[in-house]
mmCIF file of C-alpha atoms in Angstrom:
data_model
loop_
_atom_site.group_PDB
_atom_site.id
_atom_site.type_symbol
_atom_site.label_atom_id
_atom_site.label_comp_id
_atom_site.label_asym_id
_atom_site.label_seq_id
_atom_site.Cartn_x
_atom_site.Cartn_y
_atom_site.Cartn_z
ATOM 1 C CA UNK Q 1 45.241 36.746 -62.947
ATOM 2 C CA UNK Q 2 48.888 35.989 -62.194
ATOM 3 C CA UNK Q 3 50.709 36.748 -58.953
ATOM 4 C CA UNK Q 4 52.729 39.554 -60.635
ATOM 5 C CA UNK Q 5 49.491 41.243 -61.717
ATOM 6 C CA UNK Q 6 48.160 41.001 -58.132
ATOM 7 C CA UNK Q 7 51.324 42.651 -56.821
ATOM 8 C CA UNK Q 8 51.104 45.437 -59.394
ATOM 9 C CA UNK Q 9 47.483 46.140 -58.599
ATOM 10 C CA UNK Q 10 47.878 45.640 -54.831
ATOM 11 C CA UNK Q 11 48.627 49.286 -53.804
ATOM 12 C CA UNK Q 12 45.677 50.677 -55.816
ATOM 13 C CA UNK Q 13 43.308 48.137 -54.303
ATOM 14 C CA UNK Q 14 44.405 49.048 -50.769
ATOM 15 C CA UNK Q 15 43.930 52.753 -51.532
ATOM 16 C CA UNK Q 16 40.366 52.121 -52.711
ATOM 17 C CA UNK Q 17 39.505 50.223 -49.489
ATOM 18 C CA UNK Q 18 41.038 52.994 -47.395
ATOM 19 C CA UNK Q 19 38.955 55.618 -49.240
ATOM 20 C CA UNK Q 20 35.779 53.644 -48.701
ATOM 21 C CA UNK Q 21 36.492 53.273 -44.988
ATOM 22 C CA UNK Q 22 37.193 57.009 -44.764
ATOM 23 C CA UNK Q 23 33.897 57.859 -46.506
ATOM 24 C CA UNK Q 24 31.987 55.496 -44.197
ATOM 25 C CA UNK Q 25 33.603 57.131 -41.196
ATOM 26 C CA UNK Q 26 32.710 60.636 -42.440
ATOM 27 C CA UNK Q 27 29.138 59.475 -43.003
ATOM 28 C CA UNK Q 28 28.860 58.128 -39.462
ATOM 29 C CA UNK Q 29 30.377 61.312 -38.062
ATOM 30 C CA UNK Q 30 27.964 63.331 -40.193
ATOM 31 C CA UNK Q 31 25.044 61.685 -38.458
ATOM 32 C CA UNK Q 32 26.095 63.230 -35.193
ATOM 33 C CA UNK Q 33 27.416 66.460 -36.774
ATOM 34 C CA UNK Q 34 25.681 69.577 -35.539
ATOM 35 C CA UNK Q 35 25.855 72.642 -37.788
ATOM 36 C CA UNK Q 36 28.022 75.336 -36.330
ATOM 37 C CA UNK Q 37 26.809 78.898 -35.904
ATOM 38 C CA UNK Q 38 28.716 82.066 -35.110
ATOM 39 C CA UNK Q 39 26.266 82.707 -32.263
ATOM 40 C CA UNK Q 40 26.495 79.189 -30.786
ATOM 41 C CA UNK Q 41 28.504 78.902 -27.638
ATOM 42 C CA UNK Q 42 31.208 76.187 -27.834
ATOM 43 C CA UNK Q 43 29.988 74.683 -24.570
ATOM 44 C CA UNK Q 44 26.410 74.541 -25.894
ATOM 45 C CA UNK Q 45 27.651 72.926 -29.068
ATOM 46 C CA UNK Q 46 29.532 70.348 -27.020
ATOM 47 C CA UNK Q 47 26.429 69.532 -24.949
ATOM 48 C CA UNK Q 48 24.375 69.078 -28.074
ATOM 49 C CA UNK Q 49 26.964 66.721 -29.448
ATOM 50 C CA UNK Q 50 26.883 64.706 -26.215
ATOM 51 C CA UNK Q 51 23.068 64.714 -26.307
ATOM 52 C CA UNK Q 52 22.977 63.411 -29.858
ATOM 53 C CA UNK Q 53 25.608 60.759 -29.110
ATOM 54 C CA UNK Q 54 23.887 59.586 -25.934
ATOM 55 C CA UNK Q 55 20.489 59.465 -27.594
ATOM 56 C CA UNK Q 56 21.953 57.533 -30.489
ATOM 57 C CA UNK Q 57 23.595 55.023 -28.168
ATOM 58 C CA UNK Q 58 20.472 54.630 -26.055
ATOM 59 C CA UNK Q 59 18.336 54.201 -29.128
ATOM 60 C CA UNK Q 60 20.702 51.594 -30.476
ATOM 61 C CA UNK Q 61 20.713 49.749 -27.160
ATOM 62 C CA UNK Q 62 16.909 49.777 -27.042
ATOM 63 C CA UNK Q 63 16.629 48.506 -30.601
ATOM 64 C CA UNK Q 64 19.200 45.789 -29.870
ATOM 65 C CA UNK Q 65 17.473 44.805 -26.617
ATOM 66 C CA UNK Q 66 14.058 44.588 -28.246
ATOM 67 C CA UNK Q 67 15.531 42.508 -31.046
ATOM 68 C CA UNK Q 68 17.263 40.151 -28.615
ATOM 69 C CA UNK Q 69 14.152 39.790 -26.433
ATOM 70 C CA UNK Q 70 11.992 39.126 -29.474
ATOM 71 C CA UNK Q 71 14.437 36.542 -30.734
ATOM 72 C CA UNK Q 72 14.593 34.876 -27.317
ATOM 73 C CA UNK Q 73 10.788 34.814 -26.988
ATOM 74 C CA UNK Q 74 10.425 33.339 -30.433
ATOM 75 C CA UNK Q 75 13.042 30.699 -29.668
ATOM 76 C CA UNK Q 76 11.374 29.931 -26.328
ATOM 77 C CA UNK Q 77 7.965 29.576 -27.967
ATOM 78 C CA UNK Q 78 9.395 27.160 -30.512
ATOM 79 C CA UNK Q 79 11.031 25.157 -27.734
ATOM 80 C CA UNK Q 80 7.778 25.045 -25.723
ATOM 81 C CA UNK Q 81 5.850 23.946 -28.806
ATOM 82 C CA UNK Q 82 8.398 21.197 -29.455
ATOM 83 C CA UNK Q 83 8.294 20.106 -25.778
ATOM 84 C CA UNK Q 84 4.491 19.985 -25.843
ATOM 85 C CA UNK Q 85 4.573 17.923 -28.999
ATOM 86 C CA UNK Q 86 7.104 15.558 -27.448
ATOM 87 C CA UNK Q 87 5.032 15.217 -24.245
ATOM 88 C CA UNK Q 88 1.888 14.536 -26.254
ATOM 89 C CA UNK Q 89 3.712 11.813 -28.161
ATOM 90 C CA UNK Q 90 5.044 10.281 -24.934
ATOM 91 C CA UNK Q 91 1.580 10.327 -23.337
ATOM 92 C CA UNK Q 92 0.111 8.643 -26.370
ATOM 93 C CA UNK Q 93 2.831 5.988 -26.334
ATOM 94 C CA UNK Q 94 2.388 5.484 -22.584
ATOM 95 C CA UNK Q 95 -1.385 5.069 -22.967
ATOM 96 C CA UNK Q 96 -0.900 2.539 -25.749
ATOM 97 C CA UNK Q 97 1.719 0.694 -23.697
ATOM 98 C CA UNK Q 98 -0.639 0.489 -20.696
ATOM 99 C CA UNK Q 99 -3.447 -0.731 -22.915
ATOM 100 C CA UNK Q 100 -1.169 -3.416 -24.349
ATOM 101 C CA UNK Q 101 -0.032 -4.417 -20.849
ATOM 102 C CA UNK Q 102 -3.641 -4.710 -19.647
ATOM 103 C CA UNK Q 103 -4.639 -6.794 -22.652
ATOM 104 C CA UNK Q 104 -1.583 -9.007 -22.272
ATOM 105 C CA UNK Q 105 -2.252 -9.416 -18.554
ATOM 106 C CA UNK Q 106 -5.886 -10.377 -19.117
ATOM 107 C CA UNK Q 107 -4.963 -12.940 -21.739
ATOM 108 C CA UNK Q 108 -2.193 -14.338 -19.561
ATOM 109 C CA UNK Q 109 -4.446 -14.577 -16.504
ATOM 110 C CA UNK Q 110 -7.183 -16.322 -18.483
ATOM 111 C CA UNK Q 111 -4.697 -18.807 -19.937
ATOM 112 C CA UNK Q 112 -3.070 -19.628 -16.593
ATOM 113 C CA UNK Q 113 -6.406 -19.992 -14.795
ATOM 114 C CA UNK Q 114 -7.843 -22.157 -17.562
ATOM 115 C CA UNK Q 115 -4.798 -24.425 -17.416
ATOM 116 C CA UNK Q 116 -4.967 -24.574 -13.601
ATOM 117 C CA UNK Q 117 -8.650 -25.543 -13.594
ATOM 118 C CA UNK Q 118 -8.030 -28.080 -16.341
ATOM 119 C CA UNK Q 119 -5.349 -29.772 -14.238
ATOM 120 C CA UNK Q 120 -7.608 -29.663 -11.192
ATOM 121 C CA UNK Q 121 -10.408 -31.372 -13.113
ATOM 122 C CA UNK Q 122 -8.089 -34.029 -14.541
ATOM 123 C CA UNK Q 123 -7.076 -35.192 -11.061
ATOM 124 C CA UNK Q 124 -10.308 -37.148 -10.741
ATOM 125 C CA UNK Q 125 -9.117 -39.623 -13.337
ATOM 126 C CA UNK Q 126 -5.717 -40.201 -11.731
ATOM 127 C CA UNK Q 127 -5.654 -43.108 -9.308
ATOM 128 C CA UNK Q 128 -2.033 -43.326 -8.204
ATOM 129 C CA UNK Q 129 -0.512 -40.991 -5.640
ATOM 130 C CA UNK Q 130 2.439 -40.358 -7.950
ATOM 131 C CA UNK Q 131 0.154 -39.051 -10.683
ATOM 132 C CA UNK Q 132 -1.675 -36.881 -8.173
ATOM 133 C CA UNK Q 133 1.635 -35.488 -6.920
ATOM 134 C CA UNK Q 134 2.726 -34.544 -10.451
ATOM 135 C CA UNK Q 135 -0.519 -32.679 -11.036
ATOM 136 C CA UNK Q 136 -0.258 -30.853 -7.687
ATOM 137 C CA UNK Q 137 3.286 -29.858 -8.553
ATOM 138 C CA UNK Q 138 2.041 -28.385 -11.841
ATOM 139 C CA UNK Q 139 -0.676 -26.528 -9.951
ATOM 140 C CA UNK Q 140 1.901 -25.030 -7.592
ATOM 141 C CA UNK Q 141 3.947 -23.826 -10.554
ATOM 142 C CA UNK Q 142 0.870 -22.180 -12.055
ATOM 143 C CA UNK Q 143 -0.056 -20.565 -8.725
ATOM 144 C CA UNK Q 144 3.445 -19.172 -8.385
ATOM 145 C CA UNK Q 145 3.299 -17.746 -11.918
ATOM 146 C CA UNK Q 146 -0.074 -16.140 -11.186
ATOM 147 C CA UNK Q 147 1.005 -14.733 -7.830
ATOM 148 C CA UNK Q 148 4.278 -13.294 -9.133
ATOM 149 C CA UNK Q 149 2.837 -11.783 -12.308
ATOM 150 C CA UNK Q 150 -0.284 -10.325 -10.699
ATOM 151 C CA UNK Q 151 0.958 -9.484 -7.214
ATOM 152 C CA UNK Q 152 0.353 -5.755 -7.822
ATOM 153 C CA UNK Q 153 -3.294 -6.398 -8.721
ATOM 154 C CA UNK Q 154 -5.975 -6.772 -6.028
ATOM 155 C CA UNK Q 155 -6.807 -10.273 -7.291
ATOM 156 C CA UNK Q 156 -7.386 -12.537 -4.333
ATOM 157 C CA UNK Q 157 -6.324 -16.090 -5.202
ATOM 158 C CA UNK Q 158 -6.248 -17.149 -1.547
ATOM 159 C CA UNK Q 159 -9.084 -19.692 -2.092
ATOM 160 C CA UNK Q 160 -6.958 -21.560 -4.658
ATOM 161 C CA UNK Q 161 -4.095 -21.879 -2.168
ATOM 162 C CA UNK Q 162 -6.420 -22.995 0.629
ATOM 163 C CA UNK Q 163 -8.172 -25.622 -1.506
ATOM 164 C CA UNK Q 164 -4.889 -27.062 -2.770
ATOM 165 C CA UNK Q 165 -3.500 -27.102 0.776
ATOM 166 C CA UNK Q 166 -6.511 -29.169 1.913
ATOM 167 C CA UNK Q 167 -5.891 -31.725 -0.842
ATOM 168 C CA UNK Q 168 -2.263 -32.195 0.183
ATOM 169 C CA UNK Q 169 -1.213 -34.767 2.754
ATOM 170 C CA UNK Q 170 2.547 -34.557 2.349
ATOM 171 C CA UNK Q 171 4.211 -32.083 4.740
ATOM 172 C CA UNK Q 172 6.873 -31.179 2.181
ATOM 173 C CA UNK Q 173 4.250 -30.261 -0.414
ATOM 174 C CA UNK Q 174 2.368 -28.129 2.103
ATOM 175 C CA UNK Q 175 5.566 -26.301 3.026
ATOM 176 C CA UNK Q 176 6.398 -25.546 -0.634
ATOM 177 C CA UNK Q 177 2.879 -24.234 -1.223
ATOM 178 C CA UNK Q 178 3.122 -21.937 1.796
ATOM 179 C CA UNK Q 179 6.513 -20.656 0.708
ATOM 180 C CA UNK Q 180 4.975 -19.646 -2.638
ATOM 181 C CA UNK Q 181 2.173 -17.757 -0.892
ATOM 182 C CA UNK Q 182 4.499 -16.058 1.589
ATOM 183 C CA UNK Q 183 6.817 -15.021 -1.242
ATOM 184 C CA UNK Q 184 3.990 -13.020 -2.800
ATOM 185 C CA UNK Q 185 3.073 -11.491 0.571
ATOM 186 C CA UNK Q 186 6.700 -10.519 1.239
ATOM 187 C CA UNK Q 187 7.031 -8.791 -2.141
ATOM 188 C CA UNK Q 188 3.802 -6.887 -1.589
ATOM 189 C CA UNK Q 189 4.857 -5.823 1.916
ATOM 190 C CA UNK Q 190 8.135 -4.440 0.593
ATOM 191 C CA UNK Q 191 6.496 -2.329 -2.110
ATOM 192 C CA UNK Q 192 3.606 -1.124 0.064
ATOM 193 C CA UNK Q 193 5.935 0.079 2.823
ATOM 194 C CA UNK Q 194 8.710 1.424 0.590
ATOM 195 C CA UNK Q 195 7.860 5.121 1.009
ATOM 196 C CA UNK Q 196 6.346 5.790 4.428
ATOM 197 C CA UNK Q 197 5.086 2.467 5.768
ATOM 198 C CA UNK Q 198 6.675 -0.104 8.031
ATOM 199 C CA UNK Q 199 7.002 -3.888 8.188
ATOM 200 C CA UNK Q 200 8.481 -5.959 11.001
ATOM 201 C CA UNK Q 201 8.302 -9.430 12.542
ATOM 202 C CA UNK Q 202 7.051 -10.396 16.017
ATOM 203 C CA UNK Q 203 6.902 -13.584 18.060
ATOM 204 C CA UNK Q 204 3.408 -13.867 19.545
ATOM 205 C CA UNK Q 205 1.423 -16.114 21.869
ATOM 206 C CA UNK Q 206 -2.092 -16.256 23.251
ATOM 207 C CA UNK Q 207 -2.857 -12.963 24.972
ATOM 208 C CA UNK Q 208 0.091 -11.120 23.423
ATOM 209 C CA UNK Q 209 -0.613 -7.475 22.540
ATOM 210 C CA UNK Q 210 1.181 -5.620 19.766
ATOM 211 C CA UNK Q 211 0.965 -1.860 20.255
ATOM 212 C CA UNK Q 212 1.007 0.122 17.005
ATOM 213 C CA UNK Q 213 1.815 3.588 18.316
ATOM 214 C CA UNK Q 214 2.272 5.107 14.857
ATOM 215 C CA UNK Q 215 -1.374 4.444 13.912
ATOM 216 C CA UNK Q 216 -2.982 4.422 17.350
ATOM 217 C CA UNK Q 217 -4.087 0.775 17.520
ATOM 218 C CA UNK Q 218 -3.424 -2.502 19.345
ATOM 219 C CA UNK Q 219 -3.450 -6.039 17.951
ATOM 220 C CA UNK Q 220 -4.320 -8.748 20.481
ATOM 221 C CA UNK Q 221 -3.578 -12.418 19.786
ATOM 222 C CA UNK Q 222 -6.607 -14.462 20.880
ATOM 223 C CA UNK Q 223 -5.547 -17.939 19.800
ATOM 224 C CA UNK Q 224 -2.490 -19.631 18.273
ATOM 225 C CA UNK Q 225 -3.221 -22.725 16.202
ATOM 226 C CA UNK Q 226 -1.099 -24.962 14.020
ATOM 227 C CA UNK Q 227 -2.034 -23.439 10.688
ATOM 228 C CA UNK Q 228 -3.700 -20.179 11.714
ATOM 229 C CA UNK Q 229 -4.027 -17.636 14.473
ATOM 230 C CA UNK Q 230 -6.929 -15.521 15.669
ATOM 231 C CA UNK Q 231 -6.539 -11.882 16.563
ATOM 232 C CA UNK Q 232 -8.468 -8.660 17.090
ATOM 233 C CA UNK Q 233 -7.640 -5.014 16.511
ATOM 234 C CA UNK Q 234 -8.614 -2.194 18.859
ATOM 235 C CA UNK Q 235 -8.492 1.480 17.978
ATOM 236 C CA UNK Q 236 -6.790 3.600 20.625
ATOM 237 C CA UNK Q 237 -7.831 6.928 19.079
ATOM 238 C CA UNK Q 238 -11.573 6.533 18.411
ATOM 239 C CA UNK Q 239 -14.175 7.276 21.105
ATOM 240 C CA UNK Q 240 -15.013 4.132 23.011
ATOM 241 C CA UNK Q 241 -11.959 2.280 21.666
ATOM 242 C CA UNK Q 242 -13.926 -0.006 19.277
ATOM 243 C CA UNK Q 243 -12.590 -3.491 18.572
ATOM 244 C CA UNK Q 244 -12.728 -5.368 15.266
ATOM 245 C CA UNK Q 245 -12.560 -9.132 15.276
ATOM 246 C CA UNK Q 246 -11.726 -11.770 16.011
ATOM 247 C CA UNK Q 247 -10.373 -12.517 12.539
ATOM 248 C CA UNK Q 248 -8.327 -15.464 11.317
ATOM 249 C CA UNK Q 249 -4.894 -15.260 9.737
ATOM 250 C CA UNK Q 250 -3.224 -18.117 7.853
ATOM 251 C CA UNK Q 251 -0.222 -18.651 5.595
ATOM 252 C CA UNK Q 252 -2.058 -17.499 2.476
ATOM 253 C CA UNK Q 253 -2.943 -13.935 3.480
ATOM 254 C CA UNK Q 254 -1.488 -11.005 1.535
ATOM 255 C CA UNK Q 255 -1.290 -7.381 2.701
ATOM 256 C CA UNK Q 256 -2.882 -6.008 -0.461
ATOM 257 C CA UNK Q 257 -6.037 -8.094 0.007
ATOM 258 C CA UNK Q 258 -6.124 -8.891 3.734
ATOM 259 C CA UNK Q 259 -5.906 -5.720 5.776
ATOM 260 C CA UNK Q 260 -7.825 -3.383 8.056
ATOM 261 C CA UNK Q 261 -8.263 0.286 7.222
ATOM 262 C CA UNK Q 262 -7.734 2.639 10.151
ATOM 263 C CA UNK Q 263 -7.964 6.280 9.092
ATOM 264 C CA UNK Q 264 -5.270 6.980 6.525
ATOM 265 C CA UNK Q 265 -3.450 3.703 7.243
ATOM 266 C CA UNK Q 266 -3.977 -0.003 6.608
ATOM 267 C CA UNK Q 267 -2.801 -2.749 8.941
ATOM 268 C CA UNK Q 268 -2.107 -6.319 7.859
ATOM 269 C CA UNK Q 269 -1.133 -9.292 10.006
ATOM 270 C CA UNK Q 270 0.615 -12.216 8.269
ATOM 271 C CA UNK Q 271 1.424 -15.666 9.630
ATOM 272 C CA UNK Q 272 5.016 -16.769 8.970
ATOM 273 C CA UNK Q 273 5.761 -19.804 11.141
ATOM 274 C CA UNK Q 274 4.156 -22.004 13.780
ATOM 275 C CA UNK Q 275 6.240 -22.447 16.953
ATOM 276 C CA UNK Q 276 4.155 -24.711 19.156
ATOM 277 C CA UNK Q 277 2.186 -22.463 21.496
ATOM 278 C CA UNK Q 278 3.794 -19.455 19.802
ATOM 279 C CA UNK Q 279 3.933 -18.129 16.236
ATOM 280 C CA UNK Q 280 6.054 -15.829 14.136
ATOM 281 C CA UNK Q 281 4.054 -13.077 12.423
ATOM 282 C CA UNK Q 282 4.711 -10.037 10.253
ATOM 283 C CA UNK Q 283 2.976 -6.707 10.898
ATOM 284 C CA UNK Q 284 2.596 -4.514 7.812
ATOM 285 C CA UNK Q 285 1.462 -0.855 8.036
ATOM 286 C CA UNK Q 286 1.038 1.169 4.852
ATOM 287 C CA UNK Q 287 -0.897 4.109 3.377
ATOM 288 C CA UNK Q 288 -4.594 3.301 2.901
ATOM 289 C CA UNK Q 289 -4.797 4.563 -0.689
ATOM 290 C CA UNK Q 290 -2.418 1.817 -1.869
ATOM 291 C CA UNK Q 291 -5.077 -0.892 -1.522
ATOM 292 C CA UNK Q 292 -8.780 -1.055 -2.451
ATOM 293 C CA UNK Q 293 -11.611 -1.062 0.079
ATOM 294 C CA UNK Q 294 -13.470 -4.311 0.641
ATOM 295 C CA UNK Q 295 -16.744 -4.326 2.532
ATOM 296 C CA UNK Q 296 -17.204 -7.883 3.773
ATOM 297 C CA UNK Q 297 -17.504 -8.237 7.544
ATOM 298 C CA UNK Q 298 -16.365 -11.862 7.339
ATOM 299 C CA UNK Q 299 -13.025 -10.910 5.863
ATOM 300 C CA UNK Q 300 -9.979 -9.314 7.374
ATOM 301 C CA UNK Q 301 -10.209 -6.422 4.961
ATOM 302 C CA UNK Q 302 -12.517 -4.244 7.013
ATOM 303 C CA UNK Q 303 -12.638 -0.504 7.448
ATOM 304 C CA UNK Q 304 -12.643 1.535 10.648
ATOM 305 C CA UNK Q 305 -13.309 5.211 9.998
ATOM 306 C CA UNK Q 306 -12.167 7.929 12.360
ATOM 307 C CA UNK Q 307 -14.947 10.458 13.184
ATOM 308 C CA UNK Q 308 -13.524 13.373 11.237
ATOM 309 C CA UNK Q 309 -13.306 11.374 8.000
ATOM 310 C CA UNK Q 310 -17.101 11.130 7.728
ATOM 311 C CA UNK Q 311 -17.439 14.895 8.081
ATOM 312 C CA UNK Q 312 -15.103 15.735 5.209
#
């Protein structure tokens, strides 16, 4: 169709649209049209018109509202279903990731320990001090790898540090070994006290008392030695003020493994530096649930229960 034909047919097309709109309008008006009667009062007729109009509007609003609410509920249900599906997928992935991490950790721990013990056994065949020093250096590297990779696990490798420290005669080697152990303890102390715990350093001497007001306890230093100190802990809140100790603390203690449980808290004492007749120590206080219970009276990790805990 050419443009001239469109122009010629334009007015007729517009008239047809206008007629259709007019018929649609008459139809809509007819819906609300109330038949007139000679006996009907004009005011009554007007009220009936208003009644029909209002009812029509209200009905339309109700239908629209129900439709919107239904649509919203349907959309919300779809969204919830999709969220649940996504959460299920994430939980499954998280479980698989944890399983992979555990398996990887076990394999790594076995490999490192096997290599460490192999080096330890091979020292018997090495006669020169230089060869022995190389092997001890390799052992320190392995101990640092184990301590840094498994510092969140309650694996106590303190005996390995102590045995290697006994074998060493060089003061520089001993100092490096202790730095490795204290690095692990420092990292643990930071994480364990991050939320609501506390960690601070103290200079102590024989007879020094450290009052832990936040947990109701007192640490008393009994003896200060070159490589270890002896201390005891007294509860200030339990009947009779029971005392636990004396227990020994050396450079290879960690707060996760070497601690005392007192109610809802755990207390750990760490040796940092020997200062003649004095020593520098770190006191670590953290929530008890962050570390496992150990029931060996010969170890520092003992448990003191407050009376009301046994009743619960």
